[in-house]
Tab-separated table of C-alpha atoms and ligand atoms in Angstrom:
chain	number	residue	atom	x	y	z
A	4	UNK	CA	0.000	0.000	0.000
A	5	UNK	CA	1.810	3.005	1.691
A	6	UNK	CA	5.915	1.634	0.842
A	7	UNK	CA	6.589	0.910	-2.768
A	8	UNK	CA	9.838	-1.136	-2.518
A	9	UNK	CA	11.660	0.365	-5.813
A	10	UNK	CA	14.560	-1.765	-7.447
A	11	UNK	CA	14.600	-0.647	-11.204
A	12	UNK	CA	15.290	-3.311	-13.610
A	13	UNK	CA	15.502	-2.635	-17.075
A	14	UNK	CA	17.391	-5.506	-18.249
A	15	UNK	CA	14.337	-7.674	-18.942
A	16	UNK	CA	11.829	-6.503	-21.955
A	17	UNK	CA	9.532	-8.899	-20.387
A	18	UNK	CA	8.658	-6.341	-17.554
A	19	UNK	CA	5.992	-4.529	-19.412
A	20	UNK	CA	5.302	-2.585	-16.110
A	21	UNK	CA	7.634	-2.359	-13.443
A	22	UNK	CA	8.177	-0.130	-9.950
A	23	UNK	CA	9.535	3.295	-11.745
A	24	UNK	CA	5.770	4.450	-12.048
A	25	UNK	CA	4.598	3.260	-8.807
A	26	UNK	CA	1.404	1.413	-10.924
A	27	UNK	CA	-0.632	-0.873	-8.981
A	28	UNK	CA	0.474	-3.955	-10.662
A	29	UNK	CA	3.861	-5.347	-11.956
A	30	UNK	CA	3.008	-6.770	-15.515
A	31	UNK	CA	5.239	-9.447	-17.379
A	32	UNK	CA	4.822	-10.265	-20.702
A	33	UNK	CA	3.908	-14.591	-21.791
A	34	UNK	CA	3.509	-14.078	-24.840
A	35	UNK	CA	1.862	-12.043	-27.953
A	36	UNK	CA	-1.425	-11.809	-26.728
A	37	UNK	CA	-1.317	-12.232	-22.764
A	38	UNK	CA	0.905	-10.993	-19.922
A	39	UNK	CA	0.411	-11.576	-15.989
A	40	UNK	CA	-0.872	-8.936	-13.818
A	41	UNK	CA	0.857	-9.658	-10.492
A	42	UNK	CA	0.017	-7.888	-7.185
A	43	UNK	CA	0.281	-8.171	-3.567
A	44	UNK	CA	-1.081	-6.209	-0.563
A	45	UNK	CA	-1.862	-7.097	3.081
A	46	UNK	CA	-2.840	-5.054	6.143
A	47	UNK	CA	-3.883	-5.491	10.359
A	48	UNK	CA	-8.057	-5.701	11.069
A	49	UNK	CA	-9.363	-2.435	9.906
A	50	UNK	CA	-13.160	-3.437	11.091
A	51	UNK	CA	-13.956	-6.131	14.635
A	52	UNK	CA	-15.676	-8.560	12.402
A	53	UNK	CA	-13.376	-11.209	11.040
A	54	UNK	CA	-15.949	-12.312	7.914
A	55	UNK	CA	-15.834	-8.761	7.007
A	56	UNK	CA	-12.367	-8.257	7.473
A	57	UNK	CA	-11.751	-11.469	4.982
A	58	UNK	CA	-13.833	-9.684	2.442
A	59	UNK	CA	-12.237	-6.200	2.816
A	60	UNK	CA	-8.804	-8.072	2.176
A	61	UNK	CA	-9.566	-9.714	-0.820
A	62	UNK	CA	-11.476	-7.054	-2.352
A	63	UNK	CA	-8.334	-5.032	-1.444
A	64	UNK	CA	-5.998	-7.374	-3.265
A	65	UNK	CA	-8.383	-8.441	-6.056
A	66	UNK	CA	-8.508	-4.306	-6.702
A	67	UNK	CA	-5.226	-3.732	-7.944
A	68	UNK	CA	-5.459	-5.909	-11.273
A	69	UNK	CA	-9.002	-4.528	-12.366
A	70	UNK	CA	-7.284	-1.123	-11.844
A	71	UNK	CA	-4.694	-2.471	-14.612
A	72	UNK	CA	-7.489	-3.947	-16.420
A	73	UNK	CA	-6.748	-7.420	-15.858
A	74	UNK	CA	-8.433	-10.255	-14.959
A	75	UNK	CA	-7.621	-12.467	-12.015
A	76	UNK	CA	-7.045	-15.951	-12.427
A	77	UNK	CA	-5.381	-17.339	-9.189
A	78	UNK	CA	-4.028	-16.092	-5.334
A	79	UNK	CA	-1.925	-17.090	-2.011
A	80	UNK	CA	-3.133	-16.270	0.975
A	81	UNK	CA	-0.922	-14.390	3.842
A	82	UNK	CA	-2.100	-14.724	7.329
A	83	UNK	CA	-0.334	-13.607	10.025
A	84	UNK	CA	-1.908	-14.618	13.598
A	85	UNK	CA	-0.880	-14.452	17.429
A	86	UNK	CA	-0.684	-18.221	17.929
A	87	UNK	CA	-2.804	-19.719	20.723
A	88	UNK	CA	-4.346	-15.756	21.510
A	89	UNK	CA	-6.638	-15.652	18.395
A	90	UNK	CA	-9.202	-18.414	18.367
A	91	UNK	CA	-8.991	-20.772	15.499
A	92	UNK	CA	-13.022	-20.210	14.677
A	93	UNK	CA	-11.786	-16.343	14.270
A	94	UNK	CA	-9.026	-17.239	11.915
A	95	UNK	CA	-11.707	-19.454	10.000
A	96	UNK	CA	-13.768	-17.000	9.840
A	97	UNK	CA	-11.344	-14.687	8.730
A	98	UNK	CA	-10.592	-16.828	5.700
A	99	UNK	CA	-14.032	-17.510	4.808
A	100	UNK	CA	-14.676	-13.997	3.943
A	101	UNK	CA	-11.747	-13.962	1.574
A	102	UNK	CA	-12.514	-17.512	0.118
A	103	UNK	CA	-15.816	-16.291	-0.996
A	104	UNK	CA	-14.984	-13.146	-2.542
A	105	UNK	CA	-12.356	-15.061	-4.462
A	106	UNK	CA	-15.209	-17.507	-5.849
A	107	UNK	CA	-17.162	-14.877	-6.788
A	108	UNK	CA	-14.395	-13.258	-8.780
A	109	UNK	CA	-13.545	-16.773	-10.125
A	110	UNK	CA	-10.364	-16.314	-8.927
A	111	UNK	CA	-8.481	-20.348	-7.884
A	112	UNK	CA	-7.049	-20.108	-4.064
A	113	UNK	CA	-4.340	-21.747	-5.060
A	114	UNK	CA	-2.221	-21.805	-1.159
A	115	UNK	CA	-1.039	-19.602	1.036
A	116	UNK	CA	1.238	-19.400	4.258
A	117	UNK	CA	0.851	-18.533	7.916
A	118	UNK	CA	3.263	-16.870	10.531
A	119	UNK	CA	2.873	-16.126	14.354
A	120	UNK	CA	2.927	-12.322	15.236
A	121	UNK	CA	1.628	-10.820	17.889
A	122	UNK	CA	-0.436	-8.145	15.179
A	123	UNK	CA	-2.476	-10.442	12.904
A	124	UNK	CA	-2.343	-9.265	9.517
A	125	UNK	CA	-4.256	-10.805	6.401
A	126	UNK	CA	-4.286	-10.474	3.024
A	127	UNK	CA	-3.156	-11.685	-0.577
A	128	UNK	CA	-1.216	-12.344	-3.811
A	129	UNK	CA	-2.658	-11.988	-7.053
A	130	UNK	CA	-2.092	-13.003	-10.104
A	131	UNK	CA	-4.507	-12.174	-13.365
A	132	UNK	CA	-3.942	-11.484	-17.316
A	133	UNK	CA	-4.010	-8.796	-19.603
A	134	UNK	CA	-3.512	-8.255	-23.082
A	135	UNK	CA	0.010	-6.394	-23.488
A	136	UNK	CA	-1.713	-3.777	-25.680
A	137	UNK	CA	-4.779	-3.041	-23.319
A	138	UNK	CA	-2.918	-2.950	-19.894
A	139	UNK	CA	-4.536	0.290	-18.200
A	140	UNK	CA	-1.059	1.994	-16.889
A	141	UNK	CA	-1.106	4.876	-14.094
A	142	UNK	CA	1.565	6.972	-16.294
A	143	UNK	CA	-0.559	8.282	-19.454
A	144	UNK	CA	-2.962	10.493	-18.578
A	145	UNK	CA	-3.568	13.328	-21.373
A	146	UNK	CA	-4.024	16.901	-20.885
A	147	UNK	CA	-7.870	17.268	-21.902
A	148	UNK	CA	-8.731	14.106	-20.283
A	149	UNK	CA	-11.432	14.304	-17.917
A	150	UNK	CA	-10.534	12.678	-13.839
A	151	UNK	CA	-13.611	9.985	-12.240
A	152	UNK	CA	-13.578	8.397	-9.479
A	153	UNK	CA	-15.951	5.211	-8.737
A	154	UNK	CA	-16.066	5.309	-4.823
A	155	UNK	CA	-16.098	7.473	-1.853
A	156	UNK	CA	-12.694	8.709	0.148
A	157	UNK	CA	-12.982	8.841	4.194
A	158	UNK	CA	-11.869	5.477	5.339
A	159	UNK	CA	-9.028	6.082	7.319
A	160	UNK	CA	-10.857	8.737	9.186
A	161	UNK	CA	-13.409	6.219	9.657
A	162	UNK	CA	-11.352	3.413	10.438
A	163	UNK	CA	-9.055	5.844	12.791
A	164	UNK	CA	-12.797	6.557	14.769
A	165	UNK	CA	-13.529	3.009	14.700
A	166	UNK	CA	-9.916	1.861	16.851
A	167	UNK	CA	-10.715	5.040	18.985
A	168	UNK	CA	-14.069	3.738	19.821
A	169	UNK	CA	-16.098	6.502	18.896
A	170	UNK	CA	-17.801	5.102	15.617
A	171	UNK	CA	-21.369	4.743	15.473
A	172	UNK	CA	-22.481	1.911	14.167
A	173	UNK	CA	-24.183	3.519	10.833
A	174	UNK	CA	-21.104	4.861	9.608
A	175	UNK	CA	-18.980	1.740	10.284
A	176	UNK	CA	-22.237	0.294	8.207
A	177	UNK	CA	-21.607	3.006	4.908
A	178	UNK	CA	-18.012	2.043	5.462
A	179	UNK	CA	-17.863	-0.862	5.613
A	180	UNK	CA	-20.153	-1.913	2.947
A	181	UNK	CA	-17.714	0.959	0.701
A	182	UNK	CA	-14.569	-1.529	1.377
A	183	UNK	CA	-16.173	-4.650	0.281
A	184	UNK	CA	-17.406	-3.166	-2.908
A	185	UNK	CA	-15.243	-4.812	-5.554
A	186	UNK	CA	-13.980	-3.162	-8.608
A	187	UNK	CA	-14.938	-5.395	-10.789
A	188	UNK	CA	-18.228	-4.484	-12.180
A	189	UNK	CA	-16.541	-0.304	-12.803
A	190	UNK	CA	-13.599	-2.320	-14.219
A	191	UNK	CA	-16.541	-3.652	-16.283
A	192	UNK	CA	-18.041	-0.447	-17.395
A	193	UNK	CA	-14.644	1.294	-18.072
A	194	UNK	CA	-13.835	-1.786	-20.779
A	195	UNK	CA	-16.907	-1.456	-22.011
A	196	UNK	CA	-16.083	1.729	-23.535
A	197	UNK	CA	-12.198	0.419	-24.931
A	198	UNK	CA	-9.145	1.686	-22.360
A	199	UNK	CA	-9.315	4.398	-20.463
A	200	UNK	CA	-6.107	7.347	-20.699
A	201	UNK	CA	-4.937	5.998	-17.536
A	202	UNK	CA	-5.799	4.064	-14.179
A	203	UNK	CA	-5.233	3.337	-10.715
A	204	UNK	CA	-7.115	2.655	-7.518
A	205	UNK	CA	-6.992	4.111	-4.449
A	206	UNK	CA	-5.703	3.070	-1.644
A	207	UNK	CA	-3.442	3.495	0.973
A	208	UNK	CA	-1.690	6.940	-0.539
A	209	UNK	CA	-4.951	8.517	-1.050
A	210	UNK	CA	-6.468	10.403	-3.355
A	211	UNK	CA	-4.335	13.304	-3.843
A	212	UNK	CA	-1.252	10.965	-3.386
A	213	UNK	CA	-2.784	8.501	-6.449
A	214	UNK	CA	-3.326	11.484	-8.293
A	215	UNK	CA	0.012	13.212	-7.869
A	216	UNK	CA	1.540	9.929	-9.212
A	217	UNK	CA	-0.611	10.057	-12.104
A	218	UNK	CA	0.497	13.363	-12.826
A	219	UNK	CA	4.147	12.684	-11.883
A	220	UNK	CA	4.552	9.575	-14.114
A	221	UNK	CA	2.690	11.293	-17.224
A	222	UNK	CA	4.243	14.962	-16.862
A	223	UNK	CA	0.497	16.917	-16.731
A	224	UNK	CA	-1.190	18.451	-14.184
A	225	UNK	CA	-4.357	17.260	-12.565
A	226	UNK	CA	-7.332	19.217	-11.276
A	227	UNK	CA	-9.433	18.143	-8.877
A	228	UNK	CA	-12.166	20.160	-7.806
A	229	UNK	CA	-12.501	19.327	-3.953
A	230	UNK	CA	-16.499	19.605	-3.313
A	231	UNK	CA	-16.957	17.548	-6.096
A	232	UNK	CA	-14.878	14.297	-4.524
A	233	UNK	CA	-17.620	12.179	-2.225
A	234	UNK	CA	-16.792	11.899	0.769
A	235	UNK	CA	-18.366	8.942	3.726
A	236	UNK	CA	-21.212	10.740	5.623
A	237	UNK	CA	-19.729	9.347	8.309
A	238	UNK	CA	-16.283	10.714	8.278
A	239	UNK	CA	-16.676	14.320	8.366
A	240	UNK	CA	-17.471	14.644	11.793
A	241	UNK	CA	-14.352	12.632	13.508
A	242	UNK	CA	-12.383	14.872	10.599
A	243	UNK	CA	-13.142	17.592	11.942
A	244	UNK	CA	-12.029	16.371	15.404
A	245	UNK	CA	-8.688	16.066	13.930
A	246	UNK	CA	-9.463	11.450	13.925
A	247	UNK	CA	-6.407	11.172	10.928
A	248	UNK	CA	-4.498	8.039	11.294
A	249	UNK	CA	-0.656	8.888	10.976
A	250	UNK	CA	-0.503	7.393	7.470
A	251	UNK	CA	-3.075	10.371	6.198
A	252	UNK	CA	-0.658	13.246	7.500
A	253	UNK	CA	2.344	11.223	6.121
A	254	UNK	CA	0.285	11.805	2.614
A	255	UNK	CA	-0.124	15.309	2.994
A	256	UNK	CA	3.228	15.861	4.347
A	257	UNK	CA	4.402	14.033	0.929
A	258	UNK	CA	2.120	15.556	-1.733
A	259	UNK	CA	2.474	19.157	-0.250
A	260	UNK	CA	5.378	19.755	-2.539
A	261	UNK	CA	3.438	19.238	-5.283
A	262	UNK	CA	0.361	20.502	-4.537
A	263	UNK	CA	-1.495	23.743	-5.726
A	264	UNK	CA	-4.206	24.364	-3.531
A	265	UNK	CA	-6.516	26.724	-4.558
A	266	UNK	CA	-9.411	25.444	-2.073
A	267	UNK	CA	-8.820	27.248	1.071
A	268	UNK	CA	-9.920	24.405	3.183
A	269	UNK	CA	-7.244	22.931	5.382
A	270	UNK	CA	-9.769	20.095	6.909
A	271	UNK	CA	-11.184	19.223	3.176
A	272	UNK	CA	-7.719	19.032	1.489
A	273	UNK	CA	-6.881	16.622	4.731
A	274	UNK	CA	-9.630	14.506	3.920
A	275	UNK	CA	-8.582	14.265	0.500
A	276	UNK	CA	-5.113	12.948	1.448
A	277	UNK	CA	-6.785	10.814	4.154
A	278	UNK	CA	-5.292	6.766	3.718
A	279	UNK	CA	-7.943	5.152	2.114
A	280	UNK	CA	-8.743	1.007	2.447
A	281	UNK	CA	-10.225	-1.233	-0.464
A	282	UNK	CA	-11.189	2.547	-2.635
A	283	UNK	CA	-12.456	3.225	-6.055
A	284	UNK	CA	-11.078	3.197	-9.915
A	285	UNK	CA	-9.167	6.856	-10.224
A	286	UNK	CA	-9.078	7.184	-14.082
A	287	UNK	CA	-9.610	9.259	-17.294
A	288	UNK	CA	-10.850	9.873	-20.556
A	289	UNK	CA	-11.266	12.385	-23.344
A	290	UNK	CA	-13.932	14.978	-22.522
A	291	UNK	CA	-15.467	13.675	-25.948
A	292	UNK	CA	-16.478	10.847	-24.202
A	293	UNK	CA	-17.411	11.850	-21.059
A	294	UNK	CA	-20.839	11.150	-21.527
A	295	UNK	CA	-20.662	7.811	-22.826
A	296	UNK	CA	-18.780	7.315	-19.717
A	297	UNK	CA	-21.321	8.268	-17.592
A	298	UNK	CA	-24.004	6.409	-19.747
A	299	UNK	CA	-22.205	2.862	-19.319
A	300	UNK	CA	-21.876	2.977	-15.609
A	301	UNK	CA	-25.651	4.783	-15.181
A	302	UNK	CA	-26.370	1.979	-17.319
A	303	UNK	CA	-25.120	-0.397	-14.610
A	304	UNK	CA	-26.613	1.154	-11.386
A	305	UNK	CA	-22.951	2.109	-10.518
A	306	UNK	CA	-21.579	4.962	-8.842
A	307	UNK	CA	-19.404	7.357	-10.386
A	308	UNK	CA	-18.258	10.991	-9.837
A	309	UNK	CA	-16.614	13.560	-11.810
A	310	UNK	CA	-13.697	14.979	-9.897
A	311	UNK	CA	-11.419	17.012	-12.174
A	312	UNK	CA	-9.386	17.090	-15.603
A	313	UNK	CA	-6.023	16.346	-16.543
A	314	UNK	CA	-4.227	19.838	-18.219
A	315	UNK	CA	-0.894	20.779	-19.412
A	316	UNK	CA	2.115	20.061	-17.380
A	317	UNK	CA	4.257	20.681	-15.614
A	318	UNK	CA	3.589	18.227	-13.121
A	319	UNK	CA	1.235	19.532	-9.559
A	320	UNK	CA	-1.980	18.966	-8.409
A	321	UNK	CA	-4.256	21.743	-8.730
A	322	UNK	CA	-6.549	21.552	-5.928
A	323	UNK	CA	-9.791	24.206	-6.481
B	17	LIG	CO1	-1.576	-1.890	-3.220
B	18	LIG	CO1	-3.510	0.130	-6.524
């Protein structure tokens, strides 16, 4: 999520994607027509109830090949549990909630592996395919390109509320049933229409930190207009009591440099670096087709927003 371990290699054309653009997904090249998507990502509980927590995880993991427009075949589990503290009907449970979301995204559970630590963690490897020519890359966003995002940011605020024990139990509800939306059905609508200008999901860096690499990687700037970004119902209260887990500030701290902000809203531009867990598709296309955009996923009952435009370099945020 958060640490991208960067080695460079460029000594193998294989490595159609690789860790220079920080995309969501290495991709390596089989042969003409296919090329594996491969991702991993795991994390510590972020809600009480272990099902759910399974479900969030997968969803999570499963997340980061739809955002390269992939399709995921097969995954290893990770588990890491306190032995004889966590009961083995909680672990089960735990498991359960990932096995299912895996069988409904027809991905195989192919293994996995187990360690003690005192912190359980959970989470998984992924592997899918993708065509080499219709991989959806985080780097090539176009100045006139117009910026939508599929799901709501406010997570960590919510999740941050949730460990302080302050969350009421309708906006753990929104929340929670936010994380264990899967991607798959936007990943869906956005092939429907042929590959987007660029794509990502976010996570863990947050909006404004997905969006500065997009606009890093692909040397334009991108706009987001700030009221128009959904945020959880639930979140803006504990926001405003300052509830940001230390990975949100990190974020800001890091995207400052870059960042043009226009808003004049300290606490909204906060909530737009806030970490998220298990977000939405980030990605564009040409304003020509921003209605048939819309159409395809109003067509589908899903939820999309229009949050900004890609423009000219050089590369910033410009936050209005
Ligand atoms: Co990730
Ligand atoms: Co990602």
């Amino acid at each position: 999520m958060l640490q991208h371990i960067v080695v460079e290699d460029k000594s193998d054309a294989r490595i159609l994607v690789g860790m220079e653009t920080h995309d969501d997904a290495g991709v390596f090249q089989w042969d003409e027509t296919h090329a594996l998507v491969q991702t991993i990502d795991f994390f510590t509980p972020v809600v009480d109830d272990p099902e759910i927590f399974g479900r969030i995880a997968a969803v999570n993991a499963l997340s980061d090949i739809y955002a390269m427009g992939g399709v995921p075949m097969t995954a290893l589990n990770l588990l890491a549990i306190p032995a004889g503290e966590l009961e083995p009907e909680v672990v089960a449970r735990m498991l359960e909630g990932g096995r299912r979301v895996l069988e409904d995204h027809h991905t195989a559970l192919l293994g996995g592996h187990s360690i003690d630590d005192p912190e359980p963690k959970m989470g998984y490897q992924v592997t899918g395919m993708v065509h080499p020519e219709h991989i959806w890359r985080n780097s090539t966003a176009q100045a006139g390109d117009v910026l939508w995002l599929t799901k709501p940011v406010g997570t960590g605020v919510v999740i941050k509320a949730l460990k302080d024990g302050v969350l009421s139990a309708e906006a753990l509800q929104e929340a929670t049933s936010m994380m264990v939306t899967s991607n798959a059905a936007s990943a869906d609508a956005v092939r429907s229409l042929g590959d987007p200008g660029s794509c990502t999901d976010v996570t863990g860096f947050g909006l404004l930190g997905h969006a500065w690499e997009m606009a890093g990687a692909a040397g334009v700037s991108v706009r987001v207009v700030g009221r128009e970004v959904p945020i959880l119902a639930g979140a803006s209260s504990h926001a405003r009591a300052g509830r940001f887990p230390a990975g949100s500030r990190r974020n800001l701290d890091y995207v400052r440099p870059h960042l043009d902000d226009r808003l004049g809203d300290p606490l909204l531009t906060a909530m737009l670096s806030d970490a998220v867990t298990s977000g939405g598709l980030l990605f564009t296309f040409p304003e020509a087709r921003a209605r048939e955009v819309t159409e395809a996923f109003r067509a589908r009952g899903l939820a999309l927003y229009r949050i900004g435009r890609i423009e000219e370099g050089p590369s910033r945020i410009i936050l209005e």
